Amino acid sequence: MTADNEIEIKEAFQRAQRGHNNKAKLVASLSSRYNKLDDKTLFHEEFVHYLKYAMIVYKREPTVENVMEFVARFATSFQSPPKNEDDEERPEAEEEKEEDDDDDDHPFLSFLFNFLLESHKASSHAVRFRVCQLINKLLGSMAENAQIDDDLFDRIHQAMLVRVTDKFPNVRIQAALAMTRLQQPKEPDCPTINAYMLILENDSNAEVRRAVLSCIAMSPRTLPKVLKRTRDIKENVRKLAYQVLADKVHIKALTIAQRVVLLQQGLHDASEAVRDVVCSRLLPAWMLRLDGNFTELLHRLDVENCAETALDTLQAIFRGTPTEELLQNRAQLDNRKLVPVDSLSCENVLYWRALCEFIKAKGDEGDEMLEQVLPDAATYADYLYGYLKAVPLLSEEQRADFNQLELVMTKEFISQQLIRLIGCLDTNEEGSRKRVFAVLQEMLALPQTPSSLVSLLMEKLLTLVPDDHKRIQTVAEIISDVREPIMEAIQPVDQNMTRRQQVQLAEVKVRILEAKQTLDDCIAAQDFSRAAELKDSITELENHRNQTLQEIAEGSQSADKEIRAEKSDPETLLRCLIMCAELLKQMSIKTRIGPTISALISSLVLPSISNAHPAVRNMAVVCLGTCTLHSKELAKTHMVLLLQIAQLDEVKIRISALRAVIDLLLLFGFQLLSESAATQTAPPSQSPDGQEEDAPAAEEKGDSAEDTSQSILVMLSELLDSEVSDLRTEAAEGLAKLMYTGRISSAKMLSRLVLLWYNPVTEDDTRLRHCLGVFFQLYARESRVHQEVVEESFLPTVRTMMNAPATSPLAEVDINNVVELLVELTRPSALIKPSANTEEVCVHDYLAVRMCGEMLKDPSAPEVRLYAKTLSNLELSRGETVRKDLQTLLQQLVQVVKDRVCLRALEKMVHQLADAREQAELLSGSALQPLDVNADEAATDDLCKSAKRAKRGQRKVSTAKSGRKPSRRAESSEESDGENVPESVPAVRPSRRAKTAALEKTKLDLNALINQEANVS
């Protein structure tokens, strides 16, 4: 090769470093030079020689990136251009000839690929990174229909499969991006797809997972993995997962359950950026694919089973839609501003409700718009009454027919949405409010109103009555009408009595006729005295006849008497109890229990507790528990009953009783038990002898109260081991509330909760895990007293886990993780209000002494290594006395402990304490010396050095919410830069002048290295 040609390659690399150069001209110039050469081997070697200068640089320098871009464009410039549509009409002979030519890749491209594949196993991570990056750029720069040799394809594939498991995240990112065009989604066992799915599941670096998400092909196999990344721990990964689903996945490719879960999690994600992506990317993409049809979108979400999610979805869409467009897309309203009853469906009624609630939330500016989509209150009340009255009440036989049951369930759902729409009505006008109130009252009293609507109807009714006493009176009247309706008493007709009365009437009529005949004869004979007697007897007979006729008439007619007949069937009792529970829930806690509520308790609630129907019993327990919150006397009376129900009844009823017991303990405390024990004993005697006898009686009262409290704690502790997850969760949540509010302070209970949280048995119990995870952080950070409880639970928890048998689920738990949690919870700096006095003895000081004492008991125990490792992670105070004592204990341990790992950790701790002591002495000495600037500077230097030495064995204090030690995963995630991965947070773009100045200061110039090599040679 000539000298001019050598300069040409070198000059091309030098000019390619500058971003403002036209790389297309450089590529064309170098390509022209390359094509003129007969022997291209020397060109290949020299090109690679200069390329190596760029490949040894790991940092993302602009000059190096420009060179990589230039190399990729030059290498792919030798490929034949993609075929046009016109080329398809060419003769088959020409096509076969071109296919043969295509099978043999260009020599330079093959040479470059071979060089890169030979270098991918280099020991330098910079070289491995640049190899993967260049392969990624080469494959990405090829034409869409480009083809490469099968052997080369397999070699690239195998090399990148190795590199996606590289130690360095940036290498894994480039390898994953390089395999984008190598994946074959239609193949059932594609190695690239398998590698991608493995990375998504297991890679510790978030940027690597993001890189795979950005390039993975969607298929039935990969879709579940992408959906799982919407629950990733990193915000950027979740955000990109939603973007990928919006761009690449059609809504019809997802099941209803997948759509609902996506929206539930996305719209309530902790990150605002993720929520924005769901609202601005995912939902508009779905609406676009459904032609903007809201009803169709709701139909694909199955609104009957996930109404709240559907509402949140509609609200999110409404926020990004102009107001005028919303009014144009309103539901199918008629001229009365109502949806015709025949057209009502689950989707359009929910859309109507969501639209009205969204406009109502706008306040005054939404009043005029609301008038366009909702009628006046009186009209709507009549509309609602007509629909609710038409909802059929199924018999037991009809309930067996699934079609009829489904139809009624649909009507009930529509009814629920219509009832909720009452909250959007304007009820300020007295007439409208009275009409709505009357309709709700009548619907509650109707026997055919479904029980599922009673709670909603009662809720809306109580919002119209602000005063508690009026509420109580109103609800009591409705309950009375439902349970004791007015009925007509129908008496059966006695046929024998009617027959006798008919005979008597006939006899009387005959006698009247005979008497009248005799009277006429007497008058004709002028026997007037006899005639007067007959006239009186006829009058008596006529009176008797009229009386008999009246009796017959009364007997033949059914009696129209109105009487109240009490109903005690389960449906009626359940309706009444639901109304009572809703009333108690809406009442202020300060409202006392009056005569009306007391009557309801005695006549309705308490008898229903022993009802055979479980739903009735459960609602009665809810009512009783709510009532006791309003009256301490009532709580004392029925506490024992609630405790018995919490242990003996069905699971659902036990949970209701358990909630009531915990609420009472939270409100009144455990003193309620001692007071109730005192009220159940006889009144004390006034005599001196009686006073002497009262002393042991008082002790017995105290003992009984303590026994009751102990029995409650034992019951809650036993429920933590229950096989029923709901009971276990409720007991754990109750204990957490009692401990956080200070009603209980028990290290043993806290230890049980920690073990329960880590127990693999509760892995699927999301509510339990979430509740305890939040509780531990809040509880420990609240006060030092709480941290002392955590410190007391440390050793019992560790002992329990160390002694767990191999068959126990606790044997699978990583004890280091548990210890790490307890240490973080007891850090003095983790308190919401940490103490300003650094000399004060802190919880970690006590914990250190406890662990040293435990190690001295048995220096050969397996947990000694764990304790020794934990000591270096403690945040000790600066108190001299504590440090001296701890140093003495550590020196004793050094003499008795034989394990080398433990010895190193203990010696490290001893040196740490000694350095801290020297630091304290230096501080006190500098405080006594006269003011001297130079001396202060020297002392400061010494302090910095000693402080650095002291921190060697001490971990950095974590102020993060989780309180966990930063892992290697977090460290490795900082190392990657996520090239070619969509950015998650838009950065503020600096000015061009500032950007140029910064680049000039930091950019790397490869020319110096190239020239140095040239001079040496």
Tab-separated table of N, CA and C in Angstrom, residues 71-172:
chain	number	residue	atom	x	y	z
A	71	VAL	N	-17.450	4.338	11.249
A	71	VAL	CA	-17.067	2.972	10.881
A	71	VAL	C	-18.301	2.180	10.444
A	72	ALA	N	-19.407	2.335	11.201
A	72	ALA	CA	-20.626	1.592	10.863
A	72	ALA	C	-21.166	2.019	9.502
A	73	ARG	N	-21.141	3.315	9.229
A	73	ARG	CA	-21.674	3.796	7.947
A	73	ARG	C	-20.774	3.378	6.786
A	74	PHE	N	-19.459	3.389	7.029
A	74	PHE	CA	-18.542	2.990	5.957
A	74	PHE	C	-18.689	1.498	5.649
A	75	ALA	N	-18.791	0.677	6.693
A	75	ALA	CA	-18.862	-0.768	6.478
A	75	ALA	C	-20.141	-1.174	5.769
A	76	THR	N	-21.246	-0.499	6.090
A	76	THR	CA	-22.531	-0.875	5.481
A	76	THR	C	-22.759	-0.180	4.143
A	77	SER	N	-21.852	0.716	3.758
A	77	SER	CA	-22.048	1.408	2.471
A	77	SER	C	-21.810	0.489	1.282
A	78	PHE	N	-21.143	-0.660	1.496
A	78	PHE	CA	-20.852	-1.579	0.391
A	78	PHE	C	-22.034	-2.500	0.084
A	79	GLN	N	-23.067	-2.454	0.940
A	79	GLN	CA	-24.225	-3.328	0.688
A	79	GLN	C	-25.013	-2.825	-0.488
A	80	SER	N	-25.639	-3.759	-1.203
A	80	SER	CA	-26.470	-3.375	-2.344
A	80	SER	C	-27.721	-2.688	-1.831
A	81	PRO	N	-28.221	-1.673	-2.546
A	81	PRO	CA	-29.414	-0.957	-2.084
A	81	PRO	C	-30.635	-1.862	-2.069
A	82	PRO	N	-31.629	-1.535	-1.266
A	82	PRO	CA	-32.840	-2.373	-1.190
A	82	PRO	C	-33.611	-2.384	-2.501
A	83	LYS	N	-34.299	-3.489	-2.746
A	83	LYS	CA	-35.051	-3.659	-3.988
A	83	LYS	C	-36.276	-2.767	-3.992
A	84	ASN	N	-36.596	-2.215	-5.176
A	84	ASN	CA	-37.817	-1.448	-5.359
A	84	ASN	C	-38.916	-2.345	-5.909
A	85	GLU	N	-40.099	-1.795	-5.961
A	85	GLU	CA	-41.222	-2.566	-6.484
A	85	GLU	C	-41.028	-2.867	-7.975
A	86	ASP	N	-40.360	-1.907	-8.658
A	86	ASP	CA	-40.156	-2.118	-10.097
A	86	ASP	C	-39.196	-3.264	-10.360
A	87	ASP	N	-38.284	-3.478	-9.387
A	87	ASP	CA	-37.296	-4.530	-9.595
A	87	ASP	C	-37.907	-5.922	-9.543
A	88	GLU	N	-39.096	-6.045	-8.965
A	88	GLU	CA	-39.708	-7.349	-8.822
A	88	GLU	C	-40.140	-7.938	-10.168
A	89	GLU	N	-40.275	-7.056	-11.195
A	89	GLU	CA	-40.738	-7.512	-12.504
A	89	GLU	C	-39.585	-7.964	-13.420
A	90	ARG	N	-38.357	-7.961	-12.876
A	90	ARG	CA	-37.217	-8.346	-13.701
A	90	ARG	C	-37.203	-9.852	-13.944
A	91	PRO	N	-36.459	-10.319	-14.969
A	91	PRO	CA	-36.420	-11.764	-15.264
A	91	PRO	C	-35.874	-12.564	-14.104
A	92	GLU	N	-36.323	-13.793	-14.010
A	92	GLU	CA	-35.924	-14.663	-12.911
A	92	GLU	C	-34.429	-14.958	-12.944
A	93	ALA	N	-33.842	-15.000	-14.108
A	93	ALA	CA	-32.400	-15.308	-14.221
A	93	ALA	C	-31.581	-14.234	-13.520
A	94	GLU	N	-31.982	-12.959	-13.712
A	94	GLU	CA	-31.250	-11.870	-13.062
A	94	GLU	C	-31.416	-11.937	-11.547
A	95	GLU	N	-32.626	-12.277	-11.114
A	95	GLU	CA	-32.867	-12.346	-9.685
A	95	GLU	C	-32.022	-13.447	-9.056
A	96	GLU	N	-31.952	-14.622	-9.725
A	96	GLU	CA	-31.146	-15.711	-9.167
A	96	GLU	C	-29.675	-15.329	-9.109
A	97	LYS	N	-29.229	-14.592	-10.138
A	97	LYS	CA	-27.833	-14.164	-10.154
A	97	LYS	C	-27.548	-13.221	-8.987
A	98	GLU	N	-28.492	-12.301	-8.737
A	98	GLU	CA	-28.287	-11.354	-7.639
A	98	GLU	C	-28.351	-12.058	-6.302
A	99	GLU	N	-29.237	-13.050	-6.171
A	99	GLU	CA	-29.311	-13.788	-4.915
A	99	GLU	C	-27.999	-14.499	-4.632
A	100	ASP	N	-27.388	-15.053	-5.698
A	100	ASP	CA	-26.091	-15.699	-5.496
A	100	ASP	C	-25.045	-14.688	-5.043
A	101	ASP	N	-25.140	-13.470	-5.606
A	101	ASP	CA	-24.175	-12.433	-5.205
A	101	ASP	C	-24.402	-12.011	-3.767
A	102	ASP	N	-25.674	-11.967	-3.373
A	102	ASP	CA	-25.991	-11.523	-2.013
A	102	ASP	C	-25.550	-12.535	-0.976
A	103	ASP	N	-25.529	-13.804	-1.393
A	103	ASP	CA	-25.150	-14.821	-0.417
A	103	ASP	C	-23.729	-14.591	0.091
A	104	ASP	N	-22.880	-14.047	-0.804
A	104	ASP	CA	-21.495	-13.762	-0.398
A	104	ASP	C	-21.435	-12.309	0.054
A	105	ASP	N	-21.285	-12.085	1.376
A	105	ASP	CA	-21.238	-10.727	1.902
A	105	ASP	C	-19.993	-10.019	1.398
A	106	HIS	N	-20.024	-8.710	1.481
A	106	HIS	CA	-18.881	-7.909	1.037
A	106	HIS	C	-17.648	-8.263	1.865
A	107	PRO	N	-16.471	-8.350	1.213
A	107	PRO	CA	-15.261	-8.788	1.944
A	107	PRO	C	-14.945	-7.903	3.149
A	108	PHE	N	-15.107	-6.586	2.988
A	108	PHE	CA	-14.762	-5.700	4.104
A	108	PHE	C	-15.721	-5.907	5.274
A	109	LEU	N	-17.018	-6.036	4.969
A	109	LEU	CA	-17.998	-6.232	6.037
A	109	LEU	C	-17.762	-7.554	6.748
A	110	SER	N	-17.441	-8.597	5.971
A	110	SER	CA	-17.155	-9.900	6.588
A	110	SER	C	-15.895	-9.830	7.446
A	111	PHE	N	-14.867	-9.123	6.915
A	111	PHE	CA	-13.622	-8.994	7.674
A	111	PHE	C	-13.876	-8.254	8.997
A	112	LEU	N	-14.663	-7.182	8.938
A	112	LEU	CA	-14.917	-6.404	10.150
A	112	LEU	C	-15.712	-7.221	11.166
A	113	PHE	N	-16.708	-7.955	10.690
A	113	PHE	CA	-17.472	-8.807	11.599
A	113	PHE	C	-16.580	-9.872	12.239
A	114	ASN	N	-15.702	-10.470	11.434
A	114	ASN	CA	-14.799	-11.492	11.977
A	114	ASN	C	-13.884	-10.906	13.046
A	115	PHE	N	-13.358	-9.704	12.771
A	115	PHE	CA	-12.487	-9.047	13.753
A	115	PHE	C	-13.251	-8.781	15.057
A	116	LEU	N	-14.463	-8.279	14.950
A	116	LEU	CA	-15.248	-7.969	16.150
A	116	LEU	C	-15.592	-9.244	16.924
A	117	LEU	N	-15.952	-10.292	16.214
A	117	LEU	CA	-16.321	-11.537	16.891
A	117	LEU	C	-15.119	-12.188	17.557
A	118	GLU	N	-13.943	-11.990	17.001
A	118	GLU	CA	-12.739	-12.515	17.647
A	118	GLU	C	-12.364	-11.707	18.889
A	119	SER	N	-12.810	-10.448	18.929
A	119	SER	CA	-12.429	-9.561	20.035
A	119	SER	C	-13.449	-9.529	21.164
A	120	HIS	N	-14.591	-10.182	21.006
A	120	HIS	CA	-15.666	-9.989	22.007
A	120	HIS	C	-15.342	-10.640	23.346
A	121	LYS	N	-14.320	-11.523	23.367
A	121	LYS	CA	-13.947	-12.153	24.623
A	121	LYS	C	-12.736	-11.484	25.272
A	122	ALA	N	-12.412	-10.283	24.847
A	122	ALA	CA	-11.245	-9.573	25.396
A	122	ALA	C	-11.403	-9.347	26.888
A	123	SER	N	-10.264	-9.278	27.580
A	123	SER	CA	-10.313	-9.078	29.038
A	123	SER	C	-10.735	-7.665	29.404
A	124	SER	N	-10.509	-6.712	28.510
A	124	SER	CA	-10.881	-5.319	28.776
A	124	SER	C	-12.376	-5.125	28.549
A	125	HIS	N	-13.028	-4.596	29.569
A	125	HIS	CA	-14.473	-4.359	29.413
A	125	HIS	C	-14.744	-3.264	28.397
A	126	ALA	N	-13.775	-2.345	28.187
A	126	ALA	CA	-13.953	-1.299	27.178
A	126	ALA	C	-14.028	-1.909	25.779
A	127	VAL	N	-13.150	-2.862	25.502
A	127	VAL	CA	-13.150	-3.508	24.188
A	127	VAL	C	-14.449	-4.285	23.980
A	128	ARG	N	-14.859	-5.021	25.012
A	128	ARG	CA	-16.114	-5.779	24.878
A	128	ARG	C	-17.295	-4.841	24.633
A	129	PHE	N	-17.277	-3.714	25.318
A	129	PHE	CA	-18.355	-2.738	25.136
A	129	PHE	C	-18.376	-2.201	23.712
A	130	ARG	N	-17.192	-1.815	23.193
A	130	ARG	CA	-17.144	-1.245	21.849
A	130	ARG	C	-17.475	-2.295	20.784
A	131	VAL	N	-17.073	-3.544	21.017
A	131	VAL	CA	-17.414	-4.613	20.076
A	131	VAL	C	-18.926	-4.745	19.951
A	132	CYS	N	-19.584	-4.841	21.086
A	132	CYS	CA	-21.058	-4.988	21.064
A	132	CYS	C	-21.717	-3.748	20.478
A	133	GLN	N	-21.179	-2.574	20.812
A	133	GLN	CA	-21.757	-1.344	20.277
A	133	GLN	C	-21.622	-1.290	18.758
A	134	LEU	N	-20.455	-1.679	18.248
A	134	LEU	CA	-20.241	-1.611	16.807
A	134	LEU	C	-21.079	-2.655	16.066
A	135	ILE	N	-21.206	-3.839	16.645
A	135	ILE	CA	-22.077	-4.845	16.017
A	135	ILE	C	-23.522	-4.337	15.996
A	136	ASN	N	-23.935	-3.694	17.073
A	136	ASN	CA	-25.284	-3.116	17.134
A	136	ASN	C	-25.468	-2.072	16.036
A	137	LYS	N	-24.474	-1.191	15.868
A	137	LYS	CA	-24.586	-0.144	14.852
A	137	LYS	C	-24.540	-0.731	13.445
A	138	LEU	N	-23.695	-1.746	13.232
A	138	LEU	CA	-23.609	-2.364	11.907
A	138	LEU	C	-24.934	-3.012	11.508
A	139	LEU	N	-25.496	-3.786	12.418
A	139	LEU	CA	-26.771	-4.449	12.109
A	139	LEU	C	-27.895	-3.435	11.960
A	140	GLY	N	-27.834	-2.385	12.763
A	140	GLY	CA	-28.880	-1.371	12.682
A	140	GLY	C	-28.794	-0.523	11.444
A	141	SER	N	-27.574	-0.374	10.875
A	141	SER	CA	-27.401	0.454	9.682
A	141	SER	C	-27.717	-0.285	8.396
A	142	MET	N	-27.852	-1.587	8.470
A	142	MET	CA	-28.170	-2.354	7.262
A	142	MET	C	-29.588	-2.074	6.789
A	143	ALA	N	-29.821	-2.335	5.522
A	143	ALA	CA	-31.155	-2.128	4.956
A	143	ALA	C	-32.162	-3.063	5.617
A	144	GLU	N	-33.422	-2.702	5.479
A	144	GLU	CA	-34.461	-3.470	6.154
A	144	GLU	C	-34.554	-4.897	5.642
A	145	ASN	N	-34.287	-5.089	4.357
A	145	ASN	CA	-34.359	-6.429	3.770
A	145	ASN	C	-32.966	-7.018	3.523
A	146	ALA	N	-31.969	-6.527	4.282
A	146	ALA	CA	-30.601	-7.012	4.104
A	146	ALA	C	-30.489	-8.459	4.565
A	147	GLN	N	-29.531	-9.175	3.946
A	147	GLN	CA	-29.301	-10.575	4.290
A	147	GLN	C	-27.826	-10.786	4.585
A	148	ILE	N	-27.541	-11.690	5.542
A	148	ILE	CA	-26.158	-12.044	5.845
A	148	ILE	C	-26.037	-13.563	5.818
A	149	ASP	N	-24.817	-14.022	5.750
A	149	ASP	CA	-24.545	-15.442	5.672
A	149	ASP	C	-25.044	-16.151	6.930
A	150	ASP	N	-25.571	-17.368	6.774
A	150	ASP	CA	-26.097	-18.114	7.915
A	150	ASP	C	-25.039	-18.377	8.976
A	151	ASP	N	-23.820	-18.726	8.527
A	151	ASP	CA	-22.753	-18.985	9.486
A	151	ASP	C	-22.410	-17.732	10.276
A	152	LEU	N	-22.347	-16.597	9.563
A	152	LEU	CA	-22.068	-15.334	10.259
A	152	LEU	C	-23.191	-14.982	11.219
A	153	PHE	N	-24.411	-15.218	10.787
A	153	PHE	CA	-25.571	-14.982	11.656
A	153	PHE	C	-25.441	-15.777	12.954
A	154	ASP	N	-25.121	-17.062	12.812
A	154	ASP	CA	-25.001	-17.914	13.999
A	154	ASP	C	-23.856	-17.461	14.900
A	155	ARG	N	-22.729	-17.047	14.288
A	155	ARG	CA	-21.596	-16.600	15.107
A	155	ARG	C	-21.936	-15.329	15.880
A	156	ILE	N	-22.559	-14.376	15.185
A	156	ILE	CA	-22.985	-13.140	15.883
A	156	ILE	C	-23.959	-13.472	17.006
A	157	HIS	N	-24.877	-14.356	16.684
A	157	HIS	CA	-25.888	-14.750	17.657
A	157	HIS	C	-25.246	-15.348	18.907
A	158	GLN	N	-24.354	-16.302	18.706
A	158	GLN	CA	-23.709	-16.959	19.847
A	158	GLN	C	-22.878	-15.978	20.661
A	159	ALA	N	-22.164	-15.074	19.959
A	159	ALA	CA	-21.329	-14.107	20.673
A	159	ALA	C	-22.177	-13.162	21.521
A	160	MET	N	-23.267	-12.683	20.978
A	160	MET	CA	-24.109	-11.749	21.723
A	160	MET	C	-24.853	-12.443	22.873
A	161	LEU	N	-25.179	-13.714	22.684
A	161	LEU	CA	-25.792	-14.465	23.785
A	161	LEU	C	-24.825	-14.598	24.957
A	162	VAL	N	-23.552	-14.670	24.653
A	162	VAL	CA	-22.546	-14.698	25.724
A	162	VAL	C	-22.421	-13.321	26.372
A	163	ARG	N	-22.437	-12.282	25.565
A	163	ARG	CA	-22.203	-10.930	26.084
A	163	ARG	C	-23.398	-10.378	26.881
A	164	VAL	N	-24.587	-10.895	26.654
A	164	VAL	CA	-25.725	-10.403	27.452
A	164	VAL	C	-25.630	-10.881	28.899
A	165	THR	N	-24.682	-11.749	29.176
A	165	THR	CA	-24.432	-12.175	30.560
A	165	THR	C	-23.145	-11.565	31.100
A	166	ASP	N	-22.633	-10.525	30.425
A	166	ASP	CA	-21.383	-9.880	30.835
A	166	ASP	C	-21.532	-9.246	32.221
A	167	LYS	N	-20.386	-9.043	32.857
A	167	LYS	CA	-20.382	-8.464	34.203
A	167	LYS	C	-20.788	-6.997	34.178
A	168	PHE	N	-20.453	-6.297	33.085
A	168	PHE	CA	-20.686	-4.855	33.023
A	168	PHE	C	-22.029	-4.558	32.351
A	169	PRO	N	-22.851	-3.732	32.979
A	169	PRO	CA	-24.194	-3.448	32.433
A	169	PRO	C	-24.171	-2.836	31.047
A	170	ASN	N	-23.210	-1.928	30.793
A	170	ASN	CA	-23.173	-1.293	29.468
A	170	ASN	C	-22.916	-2.299	28.368
A	171	VAL	N	-22.101	-3.289	28.638
A	171	VAL	CA	-21.855	-4.340	27.647
A	171	VAL	C	-23.135	-5.134	27.407
A	172	ARG	N	-23.836	-5.455	28.473
A	172	ARG	CA	-25.092	-6.205	28.335
A	172	ARG	C	-26.121	-5.408	27.552
